[in-house]
GROMACS .gro file of C-alpha atoms in nm:
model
  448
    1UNK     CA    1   0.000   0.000   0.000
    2UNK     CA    2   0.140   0.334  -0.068
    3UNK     CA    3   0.015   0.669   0.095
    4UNK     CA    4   0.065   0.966  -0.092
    5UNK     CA    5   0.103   1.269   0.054
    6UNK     CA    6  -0.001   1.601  -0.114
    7UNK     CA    7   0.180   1.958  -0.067
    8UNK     CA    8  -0.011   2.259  -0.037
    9UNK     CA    9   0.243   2.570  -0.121
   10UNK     CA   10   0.149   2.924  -0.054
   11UNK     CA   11   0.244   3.201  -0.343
   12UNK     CA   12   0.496   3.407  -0.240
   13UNK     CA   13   0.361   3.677  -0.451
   14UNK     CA   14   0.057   3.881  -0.436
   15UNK     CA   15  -0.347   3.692  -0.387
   16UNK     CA   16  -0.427   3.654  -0.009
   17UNK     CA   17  -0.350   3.395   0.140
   18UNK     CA   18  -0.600   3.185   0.289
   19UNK     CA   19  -0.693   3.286   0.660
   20UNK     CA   20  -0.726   3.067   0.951
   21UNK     CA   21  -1.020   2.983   1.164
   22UNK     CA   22  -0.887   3.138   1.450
   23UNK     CA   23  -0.787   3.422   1.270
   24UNK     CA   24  -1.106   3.454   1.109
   25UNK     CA   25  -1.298   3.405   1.524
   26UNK     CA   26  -1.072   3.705   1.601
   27UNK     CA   27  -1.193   3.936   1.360
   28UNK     CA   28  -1.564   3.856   1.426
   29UNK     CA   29  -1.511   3.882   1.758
   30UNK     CA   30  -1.301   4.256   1.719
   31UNK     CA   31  -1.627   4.327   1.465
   32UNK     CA   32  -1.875   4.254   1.732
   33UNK     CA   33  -1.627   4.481   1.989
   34UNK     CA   34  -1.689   4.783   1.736
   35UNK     CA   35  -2.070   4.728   1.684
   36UNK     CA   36  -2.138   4.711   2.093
   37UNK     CA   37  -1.960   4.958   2.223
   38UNK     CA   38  -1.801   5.187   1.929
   39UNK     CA   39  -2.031   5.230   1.659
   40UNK     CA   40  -2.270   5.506   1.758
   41UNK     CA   41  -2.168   5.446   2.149
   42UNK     CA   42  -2.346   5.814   2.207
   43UNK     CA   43  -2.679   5.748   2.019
   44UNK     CA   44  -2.983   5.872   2.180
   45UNK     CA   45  -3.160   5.574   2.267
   46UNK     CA   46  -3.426   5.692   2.559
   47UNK     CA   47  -3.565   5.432   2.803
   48UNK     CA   48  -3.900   5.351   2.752
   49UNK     CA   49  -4.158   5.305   2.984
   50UNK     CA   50  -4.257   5.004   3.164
   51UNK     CA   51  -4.545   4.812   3.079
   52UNK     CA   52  -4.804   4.842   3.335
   53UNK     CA   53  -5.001   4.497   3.233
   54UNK     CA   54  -4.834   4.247   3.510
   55UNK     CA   55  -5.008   4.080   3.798
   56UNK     CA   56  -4.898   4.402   4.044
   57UNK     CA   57  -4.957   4.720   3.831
   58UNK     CA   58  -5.276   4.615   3.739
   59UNK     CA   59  -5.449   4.582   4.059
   60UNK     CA   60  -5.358   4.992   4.084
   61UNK     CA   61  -5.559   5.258   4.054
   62UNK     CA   62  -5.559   5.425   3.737
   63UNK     CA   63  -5.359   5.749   3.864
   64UNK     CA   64  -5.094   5.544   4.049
   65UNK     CA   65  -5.072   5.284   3.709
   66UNK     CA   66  -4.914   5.587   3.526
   67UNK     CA   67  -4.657   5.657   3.801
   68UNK     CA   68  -4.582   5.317   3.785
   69UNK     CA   69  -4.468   5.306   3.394
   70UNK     CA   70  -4.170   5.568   3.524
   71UNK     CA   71  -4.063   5.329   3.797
   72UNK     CA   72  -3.756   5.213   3.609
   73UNK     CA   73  -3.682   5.632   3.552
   74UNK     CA   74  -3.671   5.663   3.952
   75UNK     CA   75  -3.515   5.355   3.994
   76UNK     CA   76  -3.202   5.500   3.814
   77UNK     CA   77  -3.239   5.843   3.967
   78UNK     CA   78  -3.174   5.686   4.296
   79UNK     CA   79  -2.892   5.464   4.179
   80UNK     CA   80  -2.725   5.848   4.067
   81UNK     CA   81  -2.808   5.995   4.442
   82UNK     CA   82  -2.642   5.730   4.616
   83UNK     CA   83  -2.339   5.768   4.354
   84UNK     CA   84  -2.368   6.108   4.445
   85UNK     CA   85  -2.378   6.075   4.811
   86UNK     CA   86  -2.030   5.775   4.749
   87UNK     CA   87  -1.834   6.030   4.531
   88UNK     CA   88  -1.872   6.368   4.766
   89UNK     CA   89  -1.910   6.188   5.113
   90UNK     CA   90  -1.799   5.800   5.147
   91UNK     CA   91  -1.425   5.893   4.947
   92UNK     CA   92  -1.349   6.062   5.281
   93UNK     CA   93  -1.373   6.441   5.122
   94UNK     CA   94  -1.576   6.619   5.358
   95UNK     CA   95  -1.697   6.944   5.168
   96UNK     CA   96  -1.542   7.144   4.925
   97UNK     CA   97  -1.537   7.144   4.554
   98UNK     CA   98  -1.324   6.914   4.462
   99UNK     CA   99  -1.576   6.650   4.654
  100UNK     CA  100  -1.863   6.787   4.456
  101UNK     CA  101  -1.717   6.767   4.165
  102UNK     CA  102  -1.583   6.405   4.240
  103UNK     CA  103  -2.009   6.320   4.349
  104UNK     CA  104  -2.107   6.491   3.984
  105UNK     CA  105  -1.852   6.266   3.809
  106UNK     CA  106  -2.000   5.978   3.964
  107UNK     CA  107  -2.351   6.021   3.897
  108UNK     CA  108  -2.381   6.171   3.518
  109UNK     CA  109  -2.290   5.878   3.448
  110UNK     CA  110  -2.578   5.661   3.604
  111UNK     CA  111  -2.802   5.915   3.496
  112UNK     CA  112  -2.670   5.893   3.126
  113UNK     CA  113  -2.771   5.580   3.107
  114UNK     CA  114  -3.151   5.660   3.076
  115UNK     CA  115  -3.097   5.859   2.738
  116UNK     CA  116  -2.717   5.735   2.602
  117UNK     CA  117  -2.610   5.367   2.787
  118UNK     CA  118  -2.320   5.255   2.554
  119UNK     CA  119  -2.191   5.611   2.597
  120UNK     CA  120  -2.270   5.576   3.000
  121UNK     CA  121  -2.033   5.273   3.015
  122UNK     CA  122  -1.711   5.510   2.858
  123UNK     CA  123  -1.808   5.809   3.120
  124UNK     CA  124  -1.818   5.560   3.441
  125UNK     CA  125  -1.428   5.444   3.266
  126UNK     CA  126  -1.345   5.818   3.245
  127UNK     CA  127  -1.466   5.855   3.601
  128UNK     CA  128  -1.278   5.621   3.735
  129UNK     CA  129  -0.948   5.829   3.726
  130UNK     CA  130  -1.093   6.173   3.732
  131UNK     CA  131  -1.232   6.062   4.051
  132UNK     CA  132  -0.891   5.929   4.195
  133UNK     CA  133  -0.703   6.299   4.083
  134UNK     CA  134  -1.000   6.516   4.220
  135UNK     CA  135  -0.938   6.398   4.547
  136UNK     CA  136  -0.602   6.316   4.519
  137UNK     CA  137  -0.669   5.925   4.667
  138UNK     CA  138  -0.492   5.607   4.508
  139UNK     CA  139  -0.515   5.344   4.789
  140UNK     CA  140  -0.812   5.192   4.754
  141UNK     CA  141  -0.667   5.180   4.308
  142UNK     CA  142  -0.842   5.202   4.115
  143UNK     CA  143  -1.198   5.201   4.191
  144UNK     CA  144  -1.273   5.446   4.493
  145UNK     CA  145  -1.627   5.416   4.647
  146UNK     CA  146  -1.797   5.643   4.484
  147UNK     CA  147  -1.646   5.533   4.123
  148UNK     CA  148  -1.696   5.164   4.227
  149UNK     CA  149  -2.107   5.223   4.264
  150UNK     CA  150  -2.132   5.419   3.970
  151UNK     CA  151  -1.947   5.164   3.706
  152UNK     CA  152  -2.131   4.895   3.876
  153UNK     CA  153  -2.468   5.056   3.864
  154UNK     CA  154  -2.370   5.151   3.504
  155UNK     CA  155  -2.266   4.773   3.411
  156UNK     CA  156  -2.587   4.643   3.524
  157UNK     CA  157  -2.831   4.918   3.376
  158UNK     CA  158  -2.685   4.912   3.028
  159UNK     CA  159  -2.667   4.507   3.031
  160UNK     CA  160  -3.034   4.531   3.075
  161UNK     CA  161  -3.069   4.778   2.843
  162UNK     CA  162  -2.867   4.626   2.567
  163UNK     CA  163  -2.762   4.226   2.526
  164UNK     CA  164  -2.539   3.966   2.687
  165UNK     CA  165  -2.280   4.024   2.408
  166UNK     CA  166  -2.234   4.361   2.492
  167UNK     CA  167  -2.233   4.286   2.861
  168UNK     CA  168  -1.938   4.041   2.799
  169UNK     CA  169  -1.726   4.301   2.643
  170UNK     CA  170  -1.815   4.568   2.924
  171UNK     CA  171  -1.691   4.293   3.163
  172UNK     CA  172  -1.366   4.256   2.949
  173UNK     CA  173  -1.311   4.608   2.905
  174UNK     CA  174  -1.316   4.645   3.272
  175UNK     CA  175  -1.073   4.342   3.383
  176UNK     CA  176  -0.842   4.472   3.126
  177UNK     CA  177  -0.865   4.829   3.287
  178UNK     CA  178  -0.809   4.679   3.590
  179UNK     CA  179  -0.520   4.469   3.451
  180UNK     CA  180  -0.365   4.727   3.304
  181UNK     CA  181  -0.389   4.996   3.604
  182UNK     CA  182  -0.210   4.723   3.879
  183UNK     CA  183   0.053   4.626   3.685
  184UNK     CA  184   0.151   5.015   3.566
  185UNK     CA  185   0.069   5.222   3.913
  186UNK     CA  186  -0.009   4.940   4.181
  187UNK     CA  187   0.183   4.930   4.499
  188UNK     CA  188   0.095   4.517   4.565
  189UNK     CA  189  -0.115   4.616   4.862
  190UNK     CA  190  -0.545   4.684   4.859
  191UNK     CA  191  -0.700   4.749   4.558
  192UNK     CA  192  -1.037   4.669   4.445
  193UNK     CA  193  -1.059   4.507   4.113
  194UNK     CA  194  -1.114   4.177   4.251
  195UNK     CA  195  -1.443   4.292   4.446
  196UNK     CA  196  -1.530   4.484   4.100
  197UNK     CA  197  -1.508   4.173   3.904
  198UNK     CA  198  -1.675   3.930   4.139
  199UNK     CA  199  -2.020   4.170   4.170
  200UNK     CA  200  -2.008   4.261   3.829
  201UNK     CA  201  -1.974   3.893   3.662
  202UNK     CA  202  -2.230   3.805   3.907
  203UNK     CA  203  -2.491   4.068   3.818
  204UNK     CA  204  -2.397   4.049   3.474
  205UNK     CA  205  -2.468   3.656   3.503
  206UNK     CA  206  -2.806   3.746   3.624
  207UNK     CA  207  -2.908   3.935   3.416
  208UNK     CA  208  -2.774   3.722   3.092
  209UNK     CA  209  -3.003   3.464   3.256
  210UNK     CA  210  -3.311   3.704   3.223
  211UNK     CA  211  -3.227   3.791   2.868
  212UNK     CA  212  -3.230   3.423   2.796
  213UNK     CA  213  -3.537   3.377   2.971
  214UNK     CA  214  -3.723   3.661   2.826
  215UNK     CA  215  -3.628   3.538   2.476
  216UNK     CA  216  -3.728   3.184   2.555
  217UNK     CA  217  -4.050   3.297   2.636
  218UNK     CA  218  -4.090   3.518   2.348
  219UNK     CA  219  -3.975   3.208   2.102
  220UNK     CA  220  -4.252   3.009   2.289
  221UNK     CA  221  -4.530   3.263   2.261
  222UNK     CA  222  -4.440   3.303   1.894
  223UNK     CA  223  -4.471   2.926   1.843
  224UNK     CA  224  -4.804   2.890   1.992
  225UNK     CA  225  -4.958   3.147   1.806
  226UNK     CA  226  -4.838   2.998   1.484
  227UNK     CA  227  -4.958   2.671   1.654
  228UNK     CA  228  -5.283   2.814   1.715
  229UNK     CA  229  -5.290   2.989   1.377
  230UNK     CA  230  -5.224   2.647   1.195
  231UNK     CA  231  -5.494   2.484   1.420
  232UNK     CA  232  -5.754   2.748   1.377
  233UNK     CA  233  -5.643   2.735   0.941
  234UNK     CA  234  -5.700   2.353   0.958
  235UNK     CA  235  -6.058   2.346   1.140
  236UNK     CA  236  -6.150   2.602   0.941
  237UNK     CA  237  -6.058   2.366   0.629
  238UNK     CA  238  -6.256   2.091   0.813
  239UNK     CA  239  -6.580   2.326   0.870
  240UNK     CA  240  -6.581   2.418   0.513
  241UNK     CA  241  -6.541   2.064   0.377
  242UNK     CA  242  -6.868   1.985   0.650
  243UNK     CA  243  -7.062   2.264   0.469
  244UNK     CA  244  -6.980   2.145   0.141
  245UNK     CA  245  -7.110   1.810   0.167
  246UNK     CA  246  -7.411   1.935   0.376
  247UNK     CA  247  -7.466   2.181   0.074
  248UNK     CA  248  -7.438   1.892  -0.143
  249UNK     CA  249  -7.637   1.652   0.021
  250UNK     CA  250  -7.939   1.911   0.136
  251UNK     CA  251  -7.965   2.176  -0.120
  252UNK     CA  252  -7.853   1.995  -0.470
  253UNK     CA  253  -8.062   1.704  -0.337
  254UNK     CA  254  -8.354   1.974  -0.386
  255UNK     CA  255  -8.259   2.155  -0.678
  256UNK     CA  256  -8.233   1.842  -0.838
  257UNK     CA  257  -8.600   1.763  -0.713
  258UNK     CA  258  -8.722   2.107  -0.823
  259UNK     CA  259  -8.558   2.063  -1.168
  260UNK     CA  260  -8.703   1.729  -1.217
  261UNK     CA  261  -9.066   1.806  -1.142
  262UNK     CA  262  -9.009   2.108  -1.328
  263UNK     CA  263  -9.020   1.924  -1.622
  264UNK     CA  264  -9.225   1.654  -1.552
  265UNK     CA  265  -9.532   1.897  -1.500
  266UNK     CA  266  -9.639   1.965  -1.785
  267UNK     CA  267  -9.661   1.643  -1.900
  268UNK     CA  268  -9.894   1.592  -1.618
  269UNK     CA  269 -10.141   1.855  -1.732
  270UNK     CA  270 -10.393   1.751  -2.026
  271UNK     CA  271 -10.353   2.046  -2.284
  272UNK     CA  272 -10.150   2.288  -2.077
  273UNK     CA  273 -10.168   2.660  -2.162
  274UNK     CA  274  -9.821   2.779  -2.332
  275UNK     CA  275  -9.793   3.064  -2.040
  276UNK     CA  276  -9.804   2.723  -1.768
  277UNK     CA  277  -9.492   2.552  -2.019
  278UNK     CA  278  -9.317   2.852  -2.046
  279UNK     CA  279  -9.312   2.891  -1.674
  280UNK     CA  280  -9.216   2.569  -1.583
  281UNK     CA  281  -8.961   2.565  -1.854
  282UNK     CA  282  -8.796   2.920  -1.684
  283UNK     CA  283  -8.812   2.708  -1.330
  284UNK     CA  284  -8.629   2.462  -1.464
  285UNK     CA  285  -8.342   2.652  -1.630
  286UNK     CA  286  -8.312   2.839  -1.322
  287UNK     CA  287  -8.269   2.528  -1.119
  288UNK     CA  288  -8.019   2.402  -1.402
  289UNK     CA  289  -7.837   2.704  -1.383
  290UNK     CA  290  -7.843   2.683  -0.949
  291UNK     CA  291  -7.711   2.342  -0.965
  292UNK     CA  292  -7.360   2.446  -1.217
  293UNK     CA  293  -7.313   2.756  -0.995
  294UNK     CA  294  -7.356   2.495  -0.724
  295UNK     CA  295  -7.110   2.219  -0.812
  296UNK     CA  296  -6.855   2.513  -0.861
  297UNK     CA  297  -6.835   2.684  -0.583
  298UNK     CA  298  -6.846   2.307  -0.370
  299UNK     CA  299  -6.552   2.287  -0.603
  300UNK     CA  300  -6.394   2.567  -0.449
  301UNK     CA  301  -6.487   2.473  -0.116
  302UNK     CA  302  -6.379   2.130  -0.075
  303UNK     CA  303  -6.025   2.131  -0.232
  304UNK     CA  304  -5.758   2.433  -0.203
  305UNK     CA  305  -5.622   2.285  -0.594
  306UNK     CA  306  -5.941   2.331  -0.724
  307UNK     CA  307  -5.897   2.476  -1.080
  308UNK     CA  308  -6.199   2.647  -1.209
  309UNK     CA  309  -6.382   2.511  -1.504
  310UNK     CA  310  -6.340   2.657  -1.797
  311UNK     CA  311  -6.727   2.854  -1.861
  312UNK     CA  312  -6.685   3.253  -1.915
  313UNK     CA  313  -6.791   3.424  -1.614
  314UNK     CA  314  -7.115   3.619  -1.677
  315UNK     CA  315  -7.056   4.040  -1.822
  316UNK     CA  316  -7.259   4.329  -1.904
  317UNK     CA  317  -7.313   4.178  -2.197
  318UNK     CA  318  -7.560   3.895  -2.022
  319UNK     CA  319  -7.744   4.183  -1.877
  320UNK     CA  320  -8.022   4.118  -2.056
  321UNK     CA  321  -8.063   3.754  -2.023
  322UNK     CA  322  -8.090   3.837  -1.668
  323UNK     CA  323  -8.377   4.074  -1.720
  324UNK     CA  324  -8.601   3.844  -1.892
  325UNK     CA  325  -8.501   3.584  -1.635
  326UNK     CA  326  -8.631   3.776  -1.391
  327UNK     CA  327  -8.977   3.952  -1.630
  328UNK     CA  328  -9.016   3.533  -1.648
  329UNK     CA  329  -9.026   3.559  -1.257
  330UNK     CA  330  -9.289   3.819  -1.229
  331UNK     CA  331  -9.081   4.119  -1.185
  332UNK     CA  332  -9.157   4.404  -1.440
  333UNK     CA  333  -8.799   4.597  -1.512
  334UNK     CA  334  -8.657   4.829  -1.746
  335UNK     CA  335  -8.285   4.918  -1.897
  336UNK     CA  336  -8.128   5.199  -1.899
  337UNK     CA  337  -7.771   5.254  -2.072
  338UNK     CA  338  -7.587   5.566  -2.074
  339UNK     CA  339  -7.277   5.677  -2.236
  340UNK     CA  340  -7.042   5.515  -2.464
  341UNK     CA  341  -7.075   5.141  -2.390
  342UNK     CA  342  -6.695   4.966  -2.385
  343UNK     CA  343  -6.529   4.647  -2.269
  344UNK     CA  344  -6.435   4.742  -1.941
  345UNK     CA  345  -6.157   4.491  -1.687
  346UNK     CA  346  -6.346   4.094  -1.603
  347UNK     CA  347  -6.325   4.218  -1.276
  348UNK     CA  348  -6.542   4.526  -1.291
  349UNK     CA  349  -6.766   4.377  -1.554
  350UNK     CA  350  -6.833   4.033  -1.295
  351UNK     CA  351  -6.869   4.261  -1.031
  352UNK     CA  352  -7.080   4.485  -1.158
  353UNK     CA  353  -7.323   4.162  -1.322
  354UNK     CA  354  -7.357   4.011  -0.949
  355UNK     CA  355  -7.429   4.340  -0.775
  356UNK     CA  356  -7.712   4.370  -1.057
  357UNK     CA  357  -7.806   4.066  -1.007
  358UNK     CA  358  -7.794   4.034  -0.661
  359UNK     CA  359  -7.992   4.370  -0.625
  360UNK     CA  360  -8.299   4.207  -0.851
  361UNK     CA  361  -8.292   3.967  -0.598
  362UNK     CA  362  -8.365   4.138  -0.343
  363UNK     CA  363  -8.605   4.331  -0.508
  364UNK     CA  364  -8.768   3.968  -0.570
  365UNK     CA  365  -8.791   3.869  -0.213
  366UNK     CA  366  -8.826   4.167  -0.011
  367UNK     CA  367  -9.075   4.361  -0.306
  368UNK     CA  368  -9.281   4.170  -0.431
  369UNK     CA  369  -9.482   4.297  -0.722
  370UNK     CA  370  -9.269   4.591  -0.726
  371UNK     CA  371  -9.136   4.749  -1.035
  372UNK     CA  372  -8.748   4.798  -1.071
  373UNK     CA  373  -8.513   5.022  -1.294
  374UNK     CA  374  -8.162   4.960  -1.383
  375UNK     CA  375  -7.955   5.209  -1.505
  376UNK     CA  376  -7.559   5.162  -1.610
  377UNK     CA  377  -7.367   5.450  -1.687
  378UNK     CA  378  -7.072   5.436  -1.861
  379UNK     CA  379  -6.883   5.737  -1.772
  380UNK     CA  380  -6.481   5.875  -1.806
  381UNK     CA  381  -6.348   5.734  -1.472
  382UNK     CA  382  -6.524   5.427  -1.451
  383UNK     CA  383  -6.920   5.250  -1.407
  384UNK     CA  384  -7.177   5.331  -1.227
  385UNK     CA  385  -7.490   5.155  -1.131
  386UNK     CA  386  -7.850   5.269  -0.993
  387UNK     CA  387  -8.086   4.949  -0.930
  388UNK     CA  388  -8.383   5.100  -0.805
  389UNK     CA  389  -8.757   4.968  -0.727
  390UNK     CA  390  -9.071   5.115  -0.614
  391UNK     CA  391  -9.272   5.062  -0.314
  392UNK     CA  392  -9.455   4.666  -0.265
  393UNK     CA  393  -9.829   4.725  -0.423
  394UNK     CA  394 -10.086   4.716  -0.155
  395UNK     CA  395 -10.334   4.411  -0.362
  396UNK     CA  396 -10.023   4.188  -0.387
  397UNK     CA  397 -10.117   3.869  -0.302
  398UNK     CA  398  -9.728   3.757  -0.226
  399UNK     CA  399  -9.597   3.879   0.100
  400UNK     CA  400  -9.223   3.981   0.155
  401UNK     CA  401  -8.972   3.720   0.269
  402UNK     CA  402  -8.749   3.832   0.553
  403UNK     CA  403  -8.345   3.831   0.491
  404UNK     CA  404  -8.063   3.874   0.662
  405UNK     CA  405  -7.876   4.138   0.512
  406UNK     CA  406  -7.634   3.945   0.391
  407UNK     CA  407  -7.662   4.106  -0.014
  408UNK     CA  408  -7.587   4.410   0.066
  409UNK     CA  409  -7.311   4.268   0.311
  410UNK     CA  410  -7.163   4.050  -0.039
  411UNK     CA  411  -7.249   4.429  -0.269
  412UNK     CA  412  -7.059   4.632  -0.016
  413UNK     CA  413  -6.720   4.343  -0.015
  414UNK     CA  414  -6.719   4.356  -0.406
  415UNK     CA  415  -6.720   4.765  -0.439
  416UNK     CA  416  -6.471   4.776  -0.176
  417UNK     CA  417  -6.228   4.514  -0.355
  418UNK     CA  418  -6.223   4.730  -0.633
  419UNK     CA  419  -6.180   5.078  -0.449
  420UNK     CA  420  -6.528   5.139  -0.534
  421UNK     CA  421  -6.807   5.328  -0.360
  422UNK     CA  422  -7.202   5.235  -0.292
  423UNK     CA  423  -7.486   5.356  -0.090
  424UNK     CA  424  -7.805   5.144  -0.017
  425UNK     CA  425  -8.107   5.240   0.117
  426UNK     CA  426  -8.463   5.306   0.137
  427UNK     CA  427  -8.622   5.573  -0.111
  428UNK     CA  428  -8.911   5.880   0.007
  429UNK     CA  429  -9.218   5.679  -0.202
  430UNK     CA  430  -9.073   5.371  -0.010
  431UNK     CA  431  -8.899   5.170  -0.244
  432UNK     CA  432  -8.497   5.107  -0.224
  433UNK     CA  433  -8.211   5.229  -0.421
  434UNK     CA  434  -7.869   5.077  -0.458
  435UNK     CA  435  -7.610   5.348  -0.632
  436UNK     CA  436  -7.263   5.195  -0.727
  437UNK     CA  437  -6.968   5.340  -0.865
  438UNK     CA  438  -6.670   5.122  -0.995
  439UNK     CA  439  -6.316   5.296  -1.100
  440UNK     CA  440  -6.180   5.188  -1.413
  441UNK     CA  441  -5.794   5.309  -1.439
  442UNK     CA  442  -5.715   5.413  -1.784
  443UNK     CA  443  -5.457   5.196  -1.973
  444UNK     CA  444  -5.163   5.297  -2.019
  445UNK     CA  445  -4.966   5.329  -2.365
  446UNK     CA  446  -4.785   5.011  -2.310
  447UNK     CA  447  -5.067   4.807  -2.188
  448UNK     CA  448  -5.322   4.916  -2.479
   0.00000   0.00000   0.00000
């Protein structure tokens, strides 16, 4: 057996040559440095208010519940008073400016943090030593008291305020501060970076712990609504497969019926008048016509792949088929057409054949006997409709049939897919009007 073994030779002119993995986790790592705490570190980035929907706030009153939103505001202001109170009083300075001026160094800081937190973290650094050369103390090196609450307060705020990345590098910045300071002006005795680093990796470890938590439970919620999104889509699927086969089963069953005797009854009659065939003949094609319309729109409701057959959706044009459909049914209407009649987008001319229709209807059912007038208008900017009827007759033998509203409901969702507008409602001699208007966008030069 014989092992070959292949060298790989780097050019030693120009091209780059190929980087290592370690190299390459450096440089992400110096990237993510200059994103967290360089890159914009002074951006105005306000704290917002606190929600006031938990288990506590909301058993306030109403007054207190808006107090209670600023709680995190007052929170900090007190965390700046007591690095006040460290950087005048506890460093041993009793009075004087230079101990106000150490107290004011120690607080902007903590107070920066509400409106500017990456920049908060560099002024607690720069406080550190302005601190120690105000009042002229380097035994306790380097963090004094009032400097050691202040970059602690600051570490925790902006670690809450920001993400555990950034808290990592605040920590690192800090032991290599602290580093840096002992080895150059340390005297081996006190100091307090090891106190520094022990609170400030513990807090910090806290608080990464809530950040983890609070995205966990964000990742969770998100999943159950999709869950519950997904469950809610699929029962829906299930209801609407239950209403199509009810609607197939109940109402074709009867159309089916209505078509049958439909055409059976004349036969039944010895020498029936032509007006008695003709009528029977109308009830039949109408319950023809019910049953296609029927079978498609199951189609559409059982299966989401449903591809629609291949019949031309009714126009304007079949306008007037639907008039005599519905003189056949008793109702006495007339046309009107203004303007310059033109092929106008399927959608519009479907639209505006169903709201037509669907208006006759309801003169049908809730008018009987009445008369009904349909004007179309075909003006610059678009259509527009006017199905109108007159009061019911007061001899009609044929009373009203109640509804639900539910035509004008299926009127008002096609206008309003197409932009459109449309007002329904009753007339002063007591009939009904139903005025449409459908835009119709001109075409442009490169789609004429």
């Amino acid at each position: 057996m014989t092992e070959t073994t292949q060298m790989r030779t780097t050019p030693s002119g120009g091209g780059d040559a190929p980087r290592s993995p370690e190299f390459r986790l450096a440089m992400d790592a110096l990237q993510g440095l200059r994103q967290d705490l360089f890159h914009d570190a002074f951006a105005y980035r306000p704290l917002p208010l606190m929600t006031t929907d938990g288990p506590l706030t909301r058993r306030l009153p109403s007054r207190l519940r808006s107090y209670a939103a600023r709680l995190p505001h007052a929170v900090v202001v007190g965390a700046a008073l007591i690095a006040l109170f460290g950087g005048s009083v506890a460093s041993g300075a009793l009075g004087g400016p230079a101990a106000l001026l150490s107290g004011l160094a120690c607080a902007i800081p903590v107070l920066a943090t509400l409106v500017r937190p990456v920049g908060a973290f560099w002024m607690s650094m720069a406080a550190t030593p302005v601190v120690a050369v105000l009042l002229g103390e380097f035994g306790e090196w380097p963090w004094l008291p009032g400097p050691f609450i202040c970059h602690l307060t600051v570490l925790v705020i902006v670690a809450i305020r920001t993400r555990p990345r950034t808290a990592a590098w605040m920590w690192a910045l800090t032991g290599a501060y602290a580093l840096v300071v002992e080895t150059l002006f340390g005297d081996g005795e006190y100091n307090t970076s090891a106190p520094m680093l022990f609170l400030s990796a513990l807090a910090l470890l806290v608080v990464a712990v809530r950040h983890v938590r609070r995205e966990a439970q964000q990742e969770v919620t998100a999943q159950q609504t999709v869950t519950a999104h997904e469950r809610s889509r699929r029962t829906l699927l299930e209801e609407r497969t239950t209403i199509a086969r009810e609607l197939h089963d109940v109402v074709a069953h009867h159309m089916s019926v209505v078509a049958i005797q439909a055409e059976a009854a004349p036969y039944r009659v010895e020498n029936p008048p032509p007006e008695l065939e003709r009528a029977f003949a109308t009830i039949r094609e109408n319950a023809v016509a019910a049953l296609t319309e029927l079978r498609r729109v199951l189609g559409v409701v059982r299966a989401e792949d449903y591809e629609a057959p291949d019949a031309p959706q009714p126009t304007l044009a079949d306008l007037d088929a639907l008039l005599a459909n519905v003189r056949d049914a008793g109702l006495s209407v007339e046309k009107a057409v203004t303007g310059a009649v033109r092929e106008l987008p399927p959608g519009v001319e479907l639209s505006a054949y169903r709201i037509v229709q669907e208006a006759l209807s309801n003169t049908l059912r809730h008018a009987p006997g009445a008369t009904a007038r349909v004007e179309v208008s075909y003006v610059l900017g678009g259509l527009g409709l006017r199905i109108v009827n007159g009061p019911i007759p007061e001899l009609t033998l044929v009373k009203p049939s109640p509804g639900a509203g539910h035509g004008v409901t299926g009127m008002r969702e096609r206008v309003s897919m197409l932009n459109g507008e449309m007002t329904a409602g009753p007339t002063d001699d007591g009939g009904y009007e139903v005025a449409v208007f459908l835009p119709v966008t001109a075409p442009t030069e490169g789609e004429a």
